Amino acid sequence: MFRPPVNRSMRVLDRSFFRKKVHLTAACVLNNQDITRCRSYLGPDILQVDRLTSVRTDPTDATQPNGNGRKCLLLRPEIKPNDGSTWGEKVLELVQRNQVTVAPFDLDLTYEYWTYHDIMSAIIPQEEQDELPTGFSVIGHVAHLNLREQYLPYKHLIAAVLMDKNHHVRTVINKIDVIGTQNEYRTFDYELLAGESNMNVEVKEEDCLFRFDYSKVYWNSRLNTEHRRLVEMFQPGEAVCDVMAGIGPFAIPAGKKGVFVWANDLNPDSFASLRHAVLINKVSPFVRPFNEDGRAFIVSSAKKLMKSDRSVKAKQKVRRSSRPADMHQEGAKSVMPNLIVQPKTFSHYVMNLPATAVAFLDAFIGLYQGHEALFYPHTSTKLPLIHVYCFAKKVDDNREEVIKICKEISERIEHPVVLGDPEVSVWDVRDVAPQKRMFCASFRLPPEVAFR
């Protein structure tokens, strides 16, 4: 009885159509001071419906038409105003005590009351509601849909209702191609379905601020957990090479924790947004942005880092002395700030370009040829961990796909990478399509590859 009216032929949103009068019963409380006690006493006899308050203005109190008069409590639908047999013992008792009276109550429901799902269920044919489009990404003020073909006739309706029911959304778009199939920057073609044509967004993630044109760069808010997982592996003072950095979802949070990050992206717009993120998040002492080809950057960054000298003053919490004059006494020691020195080698390489990143792995062959003395056993420094993202088939048991991923990596670096090695792991990141899954394969660069 609380569902919206149905109109399967609607193609242009008519908000005024969604109105409904629900005939209910109210317990009219004769003294407003008794409202809380009566509501508690009636318990399960009170109306229990999501987003509806049970306390209303008493419709029988004509003395206060502005709503400041007596209050009433809406009762469950089974209770009828003119049928005392439906009232229940507690309602009857309060009536007999002269604390309440029972009266009809007409509850008016409008478009504003119902949810997005309620409205769309009343418009889209029932046979097409098995996969009603409810999932969407929100990037700043932009809602990003990826509608299936059967819902395209309703796309403008869907967008209008979605924007109405999500007040922070000002723009609704629908993707009309597969990301990465049209260009190497992982951007996509889209159509504006509702709202303003403004794709300049502001996003916060991991206490970092990003501003960018969503139509020109790649961003996926659903990867927030994965960004955090990887950044948690990085230790302050380490150096990380982010080969396909985008606008910096790995690089900026890592820089905030004192990790030296050389962050690269081929897309000039991503590079510009990355530089801006470095500035507004105040991580320039730790994060260096680059705009180069990924394959070339793997090689060039390793060489440049070995020749680079960089140090950053560590932030120290100054302990205030209860006797500040002591610092001026003879023999008092001044505290010099510690320096964090940038390493000569990377501890991690991040390659977040799932469609093609594995194809870049041959760039690691011979990466440190002639520089064996920089690494274990000559020093305590290990060769870097490589984190490469890729797609694979979605199956119930990942093992077979994981074996395939390891095999492809082995072929690319011309050296076996085997599941079971303690420094080899393949992480199930997320499902990206009904038959497609994203993985992150992490492995230590073998010396047989690095020094070849």
Coordinates of C-alpha atoms in Angstrom, one line a residue:
M1 CA 0.0 0.0 0.0
F2 CA 3.0 2.3 0.3
R3 CA 4.4 1.5 -3.2
P4 CA 4.2 4.3 -5.8
P5 CA 1.6 4.3 -8.6
V6 CA 2.7 2.4 -11.8
N7 CA 3.2 3.8 -15.3
R8 CA 5.0 1.5 -17.6
S9 CA 4.6 3.8 -20.6
M10 CA 6.3 6.8 -19.1
R11 CA 9.3 8.0 -21.1
V12 CA 9.6 11.6 -19.8
L13 CA 9.7 11.9 -16.1
D14 CA 6.4 13.3 -14.7
R15 CA 7.0 13.9 -11.0
S16 CA 3.4 14.9 -10.4
F17 CA 2.2 11.5 -11.4
F18 CA 3.7 10.0 -8.3
R19 CA 1.2 10.9 -5.7
K20 CA -0.8 8.6 -3.4
K21 CA -3.2 8.9 -0.6
V22 CA -2.9 6.1 2.0
H23 CA -5.9 5.6 4.3
L24 CA -4.6 4.9 7.8
T25 CA -5.7 5.1 11.4
A26 CA -4.3 7.5 14.1
A27 CA -4.3 7.4 17.8
C28 CA -4.9 11.1 18.6
V29 CA -3.1 12.0 21.9
L30 CA -5.2 14.4 24.0
N31 CA -2.2 15.7 25.9
N32 CA 1.0 16.3 23.9
Q33 CA 3.0 15.6 27.1
D34 CA 1.9 11.9 26.8
I35 CA 3.2 11.4 23.2
T36 CA 6.4 9.6 24.2
R37 CA 4.7 7.4 26.8
C38 CA 1.9 6.5 24.4
R39 CA 4.3 5.7 21.6
S40 CA 6.4 3.4 23.9
Y41 CA 3.3 1.7 25.3
L42 CA 1.7 1.0 21.9
G43 CA 4.9 -0.5 20.6
P44 CA 4.1 -2.8 17.7
D45 CA 0.8 -1.1 17.1
I46 CA 2.7 2.0 15.8
L47 CA 3.2 2.3 12.0
Q48 CA 6.7 1.0 11.2
V49 CA 7.6 2.0 7.6
D50 CA 11.0 3.3 6.4
R51 CA 11.3 7.0 6.0
L52 CA 7.9 7.7 7.6
T53 CA 7.6 9.3 11.0
S54 CA 4.7 8.0 13.1
V55 CA 4.1 11.3 14.9
R56 CA 1.8 13.7 13.0
T57 CA -0.5 16.6 13.5
D58 CA -3.9 15.5 14.9
P59 CA -6.4 15.8 12.0
T60 CA -9.2 16.2 14.5
D61 CA -7.7 19.2 16.2
A62 CA -9.2 22.2 14.3
T63 CA -8.0 24.7 16.9
Q64 CA -4.4 24.8 15.5
P65 CA -4.5 24.7 11.7
N66 CA -0.8 25.6 11.5
G67 CA 0.2 22.3 13.0
N68 CA 1.1 23.5 16.4
G69 CA -1.8 21.8 18.1
R70 CA -2.2 18.2 19.4
K71 CA -0.3 15.3 17.9
C72 CA -1.3 11.9 16.9
L73 CA 0.4 8.5 16.3
L74 CA 0.0 6.6 13.1
L75 CA -1.0 3.0 13.6
R76 CA -0.3 -0.1 11.7
P77 CA -2.5 -0.6 8.6
E78 CA -4.5 -3.5 10.1
I79 CA -6.1 -1.2 12.6
K80 CA -9.3 0.3 11.2
P81 CA -10.8 3.5 12.8
N82 CA -14.4 2.3 12.7
D83 CA -13.8 -1.3 13.7
G84 CA -12.9 -1.7 17.4
S85 CA -12.2 -5.4 17.0
T86 CA -9.0 -4.4 15.1
W87 CA -7.7 -2.0 17.7
G88 CA -5.9 -4.4 20.0
E89 CA -5.8 -4.4 23.8
K90 CA -3.4 -1.5 24.3
V91 CA -5.2 0.9 21.9
L92 CA -8.5 0.0 23.7
E93 CA -6.9 0.6 27.1
L94 CA -5.6 4.1 26.1
V95 CA -9.0 5.0 24.7
Q96 CA -10.7 3.8 27.9
R97 CA -8.3 5.9 30.0
N98 CA -9.3 8.9 27.9
Q99 CA -5.7 9.4 26.8
V100 CA -6.3 8.9 23.1
T101 CA -9.1 8.9 20.6
V102 CA -9.0 6.9 17.3
A103 CA -9.6 8.6 14.0
P104 CA -9.0 8.2 10.3
F105 CA -5.8 9.6 8.9
D106 CA -5.1 10.2 5.2
L107 CA -1.4 10.1 4.6
D108 CA -0.3 11.9 1.4
L109 CA 2.8 10.4 -0.3
T110 CA 4.5 12.3 -3.1
Y111 CA 7.5 11.8 -5.5
E112 CA 9.9 13.1 -2.9
Y113 CA 9.1 10.2 -0.5
W114 CA 9.9 7.3 -2.8
T115 CA 13.5 6.1 -3.5
Y116 CA 15.2 5.8 -6.9
H117 CA 14.5 2.0 -6.8
D118 CA 10.8 2.6 -6.0
I119 CA 10.3 5.0 -8.9
M120 CA 12.2 2.9 -11.5
S121 CA 10.3 -0.2 -10.4
A122 CA 7.1 1.6 -11.2
I123 CA 8.2 2.6 -14.7
I124 CA 10.4 -0.2 -16.1
P125 CA 8.5 -3.3 -17.3
Q126 CA 8.6 -6.1 -14.7
E127 CA 10.2 -8.6 -17.1
E128 CA 13.2 -6.3 -17.4
Q129 CA 13.7 -5.7 -13.6
D130 CA 16.0 -8.6 -12.9
E131 CA 19.0 -6.4 -13.3
L132 CA 17.5 -3.0 -12.6
P133 CA 20.3 -0.4 -13.0
T134 CA 21.1 0.6 -9.4
G135 CA 24.9 0.5 -9.4
F136 CA 26.8 3.6 -10.5
S137 CA 30.1 5.3 -9.7
V138 CA 30.2 8.8 -8.2
I139 CA 33.2 10.9 -9.0
G140 CA 32.8 14.2 -7.3
H141 CA 29.4 15.6 -8.5
V142 CA 29.3 13.2 -11.5
A143 CA 27.3 10.0 -11.5
H144 CA 28.8 7.5 -14.1
L145 CA 26.4 4.9 -15.5
N146 CA 27.2 1.9 -17.6
L147 CA 23.7 1.0 -18.9
R148 CA 22.9 -2.3 -20.5
E149 CA 21.2 -2.2 -23.9
Q150 CA 17.7 -3.0 -22.6
Y151 CA 17.7 0.0 -20.4
L152 CA 18.8 2.5 -23.0
P153 CA 15.2 3.5 -23.9
Y154 CA 14.8 4.6 -20.3
K155 CA 18.2 6.3 -19.9
H156 CA 17.0 9.9 -19.5
L157 CA 14.4 8.8 -17.0
I158 CA 17.0 6.8 -15.0
A159 CA 19.3 9.8 -15.0
A160 CA 16.7 12.3 -14.0
V161 CA 15.4 10.2 -11.1
L162 CA 19.0 9.3 -10.0
M163 CA 19.9 13.0 -9.8
D164 CA 16.7 13.8 -7.9
K165 CA 17.4 11.1 -5.3
N166 CA 21.1 11.9 -4.9
H167 CA 21.4 15.6 -4.1
H168 CA 25.2 15.8 -4.4
V169 CA 25.0 14.6 -8.0
R170 CA 24.8 17.5 -10.6
T171 CA 25.8 15.6 -13.7
V172 CA 24.8 12.1 -15.0
I173 CA 26.7 10.4 -17.8
N174 CA 26.5 7.1 -19.6
K175 CA 29.6 5.3 -20.9
I176 CA 29.2 4.4 -24.6
D177 CA 32.4 2.4 -25.2
V178 CA 34.8 0.2 -23.3
I179 CA 37.6 2.0 -21.5
G180 CA 40.9 1.7 -23.3
T181 CA 39.5 0.4 -26.6
Q182 CA 39.5 3.8 -28.3
N183 CA 42.7 5.3 -26.9
E184 CA 45.8 4.5 -24.8
Y185 CA 44.9 7.0 -22.0
R186 CA 42.0 4.9 -20.6
T187 CA 39.5 7.6 -21.2
F188 CA 36.1 6.8 -22.7
D189 CA 33.3 8.3 -24.8
Y190 CA 30.2 9.2 -22.9
E191 CA 26.8 10.9 -23.3
L192 CA 25.4 13.5 -21.0
L193 CA 22.0 12.2 -19.7
A194 CA 21.1 14.9 -17.1
G195 CA 22.4 17.9 -15.4
E196 CA 25.2 20.3 -16.2
S197 CA 27.9 19.6 -18.7
N198 CA 30.7 20.1 -16.2
M199 CA 33.3 17.3 -15.8
N200 CA 35.7 19.2 -13.6
V201 CA 35.4 17.3 -10.4
E202 CA 36.9 17.3 -6.9
V203 CA 37.5 13.9 -5.2
K204 CA 38.9 13.1 -1.7
E205 CA 40.6 9.8 -1.1
E206 CA 42.8 8.7 1.8
D207 CA 42.9 12.2 3.1
C208 CA 44.2 13.5 -0.2
L209 CA 42.5 15.9 -2.6
F210 CA 42.3 15.5 -6.3
R211 CA 40.9 17.9 -8.9
F212 CA 40.7 16.9 -12.5
D213 CA 38.6 16.8 -15.7
Y214 CA 37.0 13.4 -15.6
S215 CA 36.4 13.4 -19.4
K216 CA 40.2 13.6 -20.0
V217 CA 41.8 11.3 -17.3
Y218 CA 41.2 7.8 -15.8
W219 CA 39.8 7.6 -12.3
N220 CA 38.0 4.7 -10.6
S221 CA 36.7 5.3 -7.0
R222 CA 36.0 1.6 -6.6
L223 CA 39.8 1.0 -6.5
N224 CA 40.1 3.0 -3.2
T225 CA 40.6 -0.2 -1.2
E226 CA 43.3 -1.5 -3.6
H227 CA 45.1 1.8 -3.6
R228 CA 45.2 1.6 0.2
R229 CA 46.3 -2.0 0.2
L230 CA 49.4 -1.3 -1.9
V231 CA 50.4 2.0 -0.3
E232 CA 50.4 0.2 3.1
M233 CA 53.2 -2.0 1.8
F234 CA 55.4 1.1 1.1
Q235 CA 57.7 2.1 4.0
P236 CA 58.7 5.7 4.7
G237 CA 62.0 6.5 3.1
E238 CA 61.6 3.9 0.4
A239 CA 61.6 4.8 -3.3
V240 CA 58.7 3.7 -5.5
C241 CA 58.4 3.9 -9.3
D242 CA 54.7 4.4 -10.3
V243 CA 55.0 3.7 -14.0
M244 CA 51.3 4.3 -15.0
A245 CA 50.4 6.7 -12.2
G246 CA 47.3 8.4 -13.6
I247 CA 46.5 11.4 -11.4
G248 CA 48.3 9.9 -8.4
P249 CA 45.9 7.6 -6.3
F250 CA 49.0 5.6 -5.3
A251 CA 51.6 8.3 -5.5
I252 CA 50.0 11.1 -3.4
P253 CA 49.0 9.0 -0.4
A254 CA 52.4 7.4 -0.5
G255 CA 54.1 10.8 -0.6
K256 CA 52.1 11.8 2.5
K257 CA 53.6 9.0 4.5
G258 CA 57.2 9.9 3.5
V259 CA 57.7 7.6 0.5
F260 CA 59.8 8.9 -2.4
V261 CA 57.6 8.4 -5.5
W262 CA 58.6 8.9 -9.1
A263 CA 55.2 9.0 -10.7
N264 CA 54.7 8.9 -14.5
D265 CA 51.8 8.9 -16.9
L266 CA 51.7 9.2 -20.7
N267 CA 48.5 11.2 -20.7
P268 CA 49.4 15.0 -20.7
D269 CA 46.1 15.7 -18.9
S270 CA 46.8 13.1 -16.2
F271 CA 50.3 14.5 -15.8
A272 CA 48.9 18.0 -15.4
S273 CA 46.4 16.8 -12.7
L274 CA 49.1 14.8 -11.0
R275 CA 51.3 17.9 -10.8
H276 CA 48.4 19.8 -9.3
A277 CA 47.7 17.1 -6.8
V278 CA 51.4 17.2 -5.7
L279 CA 51.1 20.9 -5.0
I280 CA 47.7 21.0 -3.3
N281 CA 48.6 18.0 -1.1
K282 CA 52.0 19.5 -0.3
V283 CA 54.0 16.4 -1.2
S284 CA 56.5 17.9 -3.6
P285 CA 59.4 17.0 -1.4
F286 CA 58.6 13.3 -2.0
V287 CA 56.6 13.0 -5.2
R288 CA 58.1 13.8 -8.7
P289 CA 55.7 13.7 -11.7
F290 CA 56.8 12.7 -15.2
N291 CA 55.2 12.6 -18.6
E292 CA 56.9 9.8 -20.5
D293 CA 56.2 6.5 -22.2
G294 CA 55.9 3.8 -19.5
R295 CA 58.4 1.3 -21.1
A296 CA 61.1 4.0 -21.5
F297 CA 60.4 5.3 -18.0
I298 CA 61.1 1.9 -16.3
V299 CA 64.6 2.1 -17.7
S300 CA 65.3 5.8 -17.5
S301 CA 64.0 6.3 -14.0
A302 CA 66.2 3.5 -12.6
K303 CA 69.3 5.1 -14.2
K304 CA 68.4 8.6 -13.0
L305 CA 67.6 7.5 -9.5
M306 CA 71.1 6.0 -9.1
K307 CA 72.6 9.4 -10.0
S308 CA 70.1 11.5 -8.0
D309 CA 70.9 13.0 -4.6
R310 CA 68.0 14.1 -2.6
S311 CA 67.1 14.5 1.0
V312 CA 64.1 15.8 2.9
K313 CA 64.0 17.2 6.4
A314 CA 61.9 14.9 8.6
K315 CA 59.0 16.4 10.4
Q316 CA 59.6 16.2 14.1
K317 CA 57.2 16.9 17.0
V318 CA 58.9 19.4 19.2
R319 CA 58.5 18.6 22.8
R320 CA 57.9 21.8 24.7
S321 CA 60.0 22.2 27.7
S322 CA 58.4 23.3 31.0
R323 CA 61.6 25.4 31.4
P324 CA 62.2 27.1 28.1
A325 CA 65.1 29.1 29.6
D326 CA 67.1 25.9 29.9
M327 CA 67.9 25.9 26.2
H328 CA 69.9 29.1 26.6
Q329 CA 72.0 27.7 29.5
E330 CA 75.6 26.7 28.9
G331 CA 75.8 23.2 27.7
A332 CA 72.3 23.0 26.4
K333 CA 72.1 20.9 23.2
S334 CA 70.2 22.1 20.1
V335 CA 68.2 19.4 18.3
M336 CA 69.1 19.1 14.5
P337 CA 66.3 17.9 12.2
N338 CA 66.8 14.4 10.8
L339 CA 67.2 14.0 7.1
I340 CA 65.4 11.4 5.0
V341 CA 67.8 10.4 2.2
Q342 CA 66.3 9.2 -1.1
P343 CA 67.6 5.7 -1.9
K344 CA 69.5 4.9 -5.1
T345 CA 67.2 2.1 -6.1
F346 CA 63.4 1.6 -6.1
S347 CA 61.9 -0.8 -3.6
H348 CA 58.6 -1.1 -5.6
Y349 CA 57.4 -0.7 -9.2
V350 CA 53.7 -0.2 -9.7
M351 CA 52.2 -0.9 -13.1
N352 CA 48.5 -0.1 -13.0
L353 CA 47.4 -0.5 -16.6
P354 CA 45.6 -3.8 -16.5
A355 CA 44.9 -4.1 -20.2
T356 CA 48.5 -4.0 -21.3
A357 CA 50.9 -3.6 -18.3
V358 CA 52.2 -7.2 -18.5
A359 CA 53.5 -6.4 -22.0
F360 CA 55.9 -3.8 -20.4
L361 CA 57.7 -6.4 -18.2
D362 CA 60.4 -7.1 -20.7
A363 CA 61.8 -3.6 -19.9
F364 CA 63.1 -5.1 -16.6
I365 CA 65.5 -7.5 -18.4
G366 CA 69.0 -6.2 -17.7
L367 CA 67.6 -3.2 -15.8
Y368 CA 70.5 -3.3 -13.3
Q369 CA 73.1 -4.9 -15.4
G370 CA 76.5 -3.8 -14.1
H371 CA 75.1 -2.6 -10.8
E372 CA 75.1 -5.8 -8.9
A373 CA 77.1 -4.2 -6.1
L374 CA 74.0 -2.1 -5.1
F375 CA 72.1 -5.2 -4.1
Y376 CA 72.1 -8.2 -1.8
P377 CA 74.4 -10.0 -1.0
H378 CA 76.8 -7.0 -1.5
T379 CA 74.4 -4.8 0.5
S380 CA 71.2 -5.3 2.5
T381 CA 69.2 -3.9 -0.4
K382 CA 66.8 -6.3 -2.1
L383 CA 65.8 -6.1 -5.8
P384 CA 62.4 -4.3 -6.2
L385 CA 59.0 -5.9 -5.9
I386 CA 57.0 -5.5 -9.1
H387 CA 53.2 -5.0 -8.8
V388 CA 51.6 -5.5 -12.2
Y389 CA 47.9 -5.3 -12.8
C390 CA 46.1 -7.5 -15.4
F391 CA 42.7 -8.8 -16.4
A392 CA 41.7 -12.5 -16.4
K393 CA 38.6 -14.6 -16.9
K394 CA 36.2 -14.6 -14.0
V395 CA 35.8 -18.2 -12.6
D396 CA 34.7 -19.7 -9.3
D397 CA 38.2 -21.0 -8.6
N398 CA 41.0 -18.5 -9.4
R399 CA 43.8 -21.0 -9.4
E400 CA 43.8 -21.8 -13.0
E401 CA 43.7 -18.1 -14.0
V402 CA 46.5 -17.3 -11.5
I403 CA 48.7 -20.0 -13.1
K404 CA 48.0 -18.4 -16.5
I405 CA 49.0 -15.0 -15.2
C406 CA 52.3 -16.4 -13.7
K407 CA 53.0 -18.1 -17.0
E408 CA 52.5 -14.9 -19.0
I409 CA 54.8 -13.0 -16.6
S410 CA 57.4 -15.7 -17.0
E411 CA 57.3 -15.5 -20.7
R412 CA 57.7 -11.7 -20.7
I413 CA 60.7 -11.6 -18.4
E414 CA 62.1 -14.9 -19.8
H415 CA 62.4 -16.4 -16.3
P416 CA 60.0 -18.6 -14.3
V417 CA 57.7 -16.8 -11.8
V418 CA 55.9 -19.6 -9.9
L419 CA 53.0 -19.5 -7.5
G420 CA 54.2 -21.0 -4.2
D421 CA 57.3 -18.8 -4.1
P422 CA 57.0 -16.8 -0.9
E423 CA 57.7 -13.6 -2.8
V424 CA 55.1 -14.3 -5.5
S425 CA 51.4 -13.5 -5.0
V426 CA 48.4 -12.8 -7.1
W427 CA 45.7 -10.7 -5.5
D428 CA 42.1 -10.8 -6.6
V429 CA 41.3 -7.0 -6.9
R430 CA 37.7 -6.9 -8.1
D431 CA 35.2 -8.0 -10.8
V432 CA 35.1 -5.5 -13.6
A433 CA 32.5 -7.3 -15.8
P434 CA 30.3 -10.4 -15.7
Q435 CA 33.1 -12.5 -17.1
K436 CA 36.1 -10.4 -16.3
R437 CA 38.3 -10.0 -13.1
M438 CA 41.1 -7.7 -12.2
F439 CA 44.2 -9.1 -10.5
C440 CA 47.5 -7.6 -9.1
A441 CA 50.5 -9.9 -9.5
S442 CA 53.4 -9.1 -7.2
F443 CA 56.9 -10.7 -7.4
R444 CA 60.5 -9.9 -6.6
L445 CA 62.5 -9.0 -9.7
P446 CA 64.8 -12.0 -10.1
P447 CA 68.6 -11.3 -10.2
E448 CA 68.8 -13.5 -13.3
V449 CA 66.5 -10.9 -15.0
A450 CA 67.8 -7.7 -13.5
F451 CA 71.5 -8.4 -14.1
R452 CA 71.3 -10.1 -17.5

